[in-house]
Amino acid sequence: MVKTKCVAMLLAGGKGSRLNSLTKNLAKPAVPFGGKYRIIDFTLSNCTNSGIDTVGVLTQYQPLVLNTYIGIGSAWDLDRKNGGVTVLPPYAESSEVKWYTGTASAIYQNLNYIERYNPEYVLILSGDHIYKMDYDLMLNFHEERGADVTISVIEVPWYEASRFGIMNTNDKQEVIEFDEKPKQPKSNLASMGIYIFKWEVLREYLEKDALIPDSSRDFGKDIIPMLLKDQKKLIAYPFKGYWKDVGTVESLWEANMDLLDEKCELDLFDHSWRIYSVNPNQPPQYIAPYAQVEESLINEGCMVEGSVEKSVLFQGVTVGQNSRISESVIMSDAVIEDNVIIERAIIPPNSRVPSGTIIRPEEGKEKIVLGSEELCQEMNNGM
Amino acid sequence: MNNKRMLGVIDATTFYEPLKDLIQHRTLAALPFGGRYRLIDFVLSSMVNSGISSVAVFPKHNYRSLMDHLGSGRNWDLNRKRDGLFFFPAPVLDMPEELIGSFHHFESHMSYFYRSTEEYALVANCYSVLNMDFKAILDRHIKNGCDITEVHQMGEPLEIYLLKKDLLIDLIENKDTTGYRSLKDVIDSGDARYTFCSYEYTGYAAQIDSIEKYFKSSMELLNQSKWHDLFRKDNPIFTKVKDEPPTNYKKGATVKNSMIANGCVIEGHVENSIISRSVKIGKGTIIKNCIIMQKSVIGENCQLDSVILDKDVKITDNTVLISEAYTNPIVIKKGVVQGELMQS
């Protein structure tokens, strides 16, 4: 049996509270995106495409949808005899249930999982981001540079830099300082929350951190600063390409709209780097004689009788006659009845938008509107 | 368990000469249909949705694509430790082709029938497009004390049969004495020893035995009531998963009355057509009344009317292909590159 060189630990317990009702019943990595995916599909597909076949998925918040979705990992070819995907929820010890209080504590409590494979390296990932990345290239870089830890970074616009964890580096790409959300950023290299650790370094520092009572058990806030203090070799790995943290309703909408932009670097049609997902098994989409569909992504099982422009339709969506949808995201199995107008909105899965409803953001108040059952009722009563 | 009582047998040995342009490279059971399916998907999914968990497929000609499509049966939930999907290729028989019946094919894999514990066998062909509940047939078959039930639609036989497995074994073993080489022979004989029953199926059904029939039945899917009859949420038609992204409709695309599978990029005009997975249609191109199979690429400013493009066909810019008659579509064979200056 081939020894596992690198184990991936995928943090998927995020609540994503700024996504409002979209994350009421599911964790942020399970939020639908791009007409047929869930956010976590990108990291899981990256793992498979990078040749990483041992992935621990750490779940905590509202895990039912996510656990069911991941299953035994078949959709991503991660149903393996050796390794594959393993969902790692918090568990009870003799005295108490140990919740994951931070990113570091989630990994610390599953050191025994990593020990089973005793790899050379551990790749820490977040299930919250949309991007395509070859982790194998990063691993080569990590080995070549002989780093203790390699942190993937991306250049962000300077005006946004204070929203991120910023890495200050010297001319050898060595990280000399880490600033969490700095007011006055000295660099615009943001941490993507992707780390490769030498396994023994990771274990040593997680065990050290566990002994500090007031630690917040976070990689960015606690582990990285401790490594810097001990002058460990931390190297920044520059990533170029599309990367998006869809933390808010607005950024989720934007990321969907990005897919419709010809210049977008996130190419879903690249067969050499497929994004895998659990397939719903629905018939092809049907576009009716009087329908209009332009600049849109439409998934299987949709029935379009109205007009759809600059929008993303998930599987099984119905759009009735004379309905007009523009710059919107309609999630799976939503039924848009006749004579409906939807502009710049996200309509959650299984919604029914009654005939005659108009959903659009209030002028000057909001950029995007998140549809809901209550909203539809309200709009209908007001008409 | 009640639903454990039927095993499924799919006779995939059929070769129809009138379809030869489309089935030279593949067995009929693997003929693409409805944008993302292969013909066998309909009968196989009906079996699975009727609770059948042991299915034997008997292929004969060019079955590489069929094996690739079915794989371990995972997409139909038939990758089981107990039962599941069985693949029994036809033996080489030293006798004239016209004397070989399905019983000859079944005979070389008798151990499958001996070993199965199911009491009944549902024997179906591989070229029927339908979504049928076989449990209902079994209930009727038992209630009416039938020996062999055949499914009909408006009096026409659909060549789908239900009988006791032991009777099937008996018919196969005694084929040389009786002269019956298939269940059709038994029905046609009207043999007085058996009680024959007919089951009328009222849902959508089509049997694909010629290019004309293939074309006509494909176009019927654009009829919404027929579409709903075939594609039912409670009884889905399963197929091999391809992980294609949603289809991208670019600026300037106009699509009317068409069925489009995932992974396509459409920039031109598409009307009354069935477009399979991963097809590209260029700017200024007009596609009408066409069936375009997987991964075909159509360039810019082309005009196609009443054409069937098989898989992996490439149509270069400015090509015009118009059939003289709607009922007699032009067929472009798999992998062909068709250009403006070439004659079809």
XYZ file of C-alpha atoms in Angstrom, chain A residues 34-37 74-75 77 79 259-260 262 268-269 271 274-279 281-303 305 310 312-313 316 333, chain B residues 34-37 74-75 221-224 227-228 231 233 236-239 241-265 267 275 277-278 280 295:
98
model
C -23.216 28.358 -9.709
C -26.351 26.527 -10.826
C -25.427 23.056 -9.584
C -22.697 23.185 -6.970
C -18.337 9.035 -4.343
C -19.190 12.248 -6.211
C -14.074 9.972 -6.403
C -14.715 6.688 -1.816
C -19.611 33.146 -13.867
C -21.550 34.974 -16.581
C -16.649 36.112 -20.338
C -16.400 25.650 -15.134
C -16.110 24.247 -18.659
C -12.574 19.354 -18.633
C -13.746 19.468 -13.489
C -15.737 20.613 -10.526
C -17.571 17.544 -9.294
C -20.842 17.595 -7.408
C -23.639 15.289 -6.386
C -25.745 15.007 -9.523
C -30.356 13.119 -12.087
C -32.855 15.322 -13.858
C -33.832 15.420 -17.537
C -32.388 18.080 -19.856
C -33.744 21.601 -19.543
C -36.702 22.570 -21.736
C -36.880 26.019 -23.294
C -40.400 26.772 -24.531
C -41.349 28.376 -27.883
C -41.861 31.883 -26.459
C -39.049 31.816 -23.922
C -35.952 33.998 -24.089
C -32.699 32.961 -22.500
C -29.533 35.005 -22.818
C -26.286 35.418 -20.888
C -27.340 32.813 -18.375
C -26.362 29.495 -16.882
C -29.198 26.971 -16.751
C -29.033 23.561 -15.131
C -30.857 20.348 -15.969
C -34.477 19.846 -15.058
C -35.425 23.495 -15.657
C -38.519 24.485 -17.618
C -41.424 29.647 -20.503
C -27.987 37.447 -16.881
C -28.188 31.527 -12.898
C -30.888 28.822 -12.631
C -35.505 21.846 -11.506
C -36.713 23.473 -7.571
C -33.223 12.527 -25.234
C -30.105 14.631 -24.781
C -28.434 12.725 -21.978
C -29.675 9.159 -21.994
C -23.603 2.460 -9.610
C -25.741 5.093 -11.310
C -40.143 14.893 -26.223
C -40.683 18.575 -27.057
C -44.356 17.987 -26.358
C -44.746 18.994 -22.719
C -42.106 15.077 -21.527
C -43.897 14.981 -18.170
C -39.658 12.273 -16.903
C -39.941 13.237 -10.376
C -36.490 9.325 -12.398
C -34.664 7.940 -15.420
C -31.116 7.269 -14.277
C -28.089 7.535 -16.510
C -23.319 10.965 -14.569
C -20.997 13.256 -16.485
C -20.353 16.209 -14.144
C -20.949 18.822 -16.804
C -21.519 22.417 -15.691
C -24.879 24.091 -16.375
C -25.400 25.160 -19.979
C -24.156 28.613 -20.880
C -26.459 30.761 -23.035
C -24.315 33.566 -24.398
C -25.351 37.044 -25.484
C -27.248 36.800 -28.747
C -28.397 33.215 -28.211
C -32.014 32.456 -29.091
C -33.458 29.122 -28.089
C -37.036 28.080 -28.825
C -38.889 24.871 -28.105
C -35.789 22.798 -27.452
C -34.391 20.355 -24.974
C -30.841 21.126 -23.944
C -28.543 19.027 -21.783
C -25.806 20.365 -19.512
C -22.339 21.522 -20.478
C -23.351 23.249 -23.748
C -22.250 26.687 -24.894
C -24.279 31.460 -29.104
C -29.076 19.094 -27.878
C -24.276 17.272 -23.308
C -21.238 19.390 -24.049
C -20.959 24.015 -28.817
C -19.586 16.848 -27.734
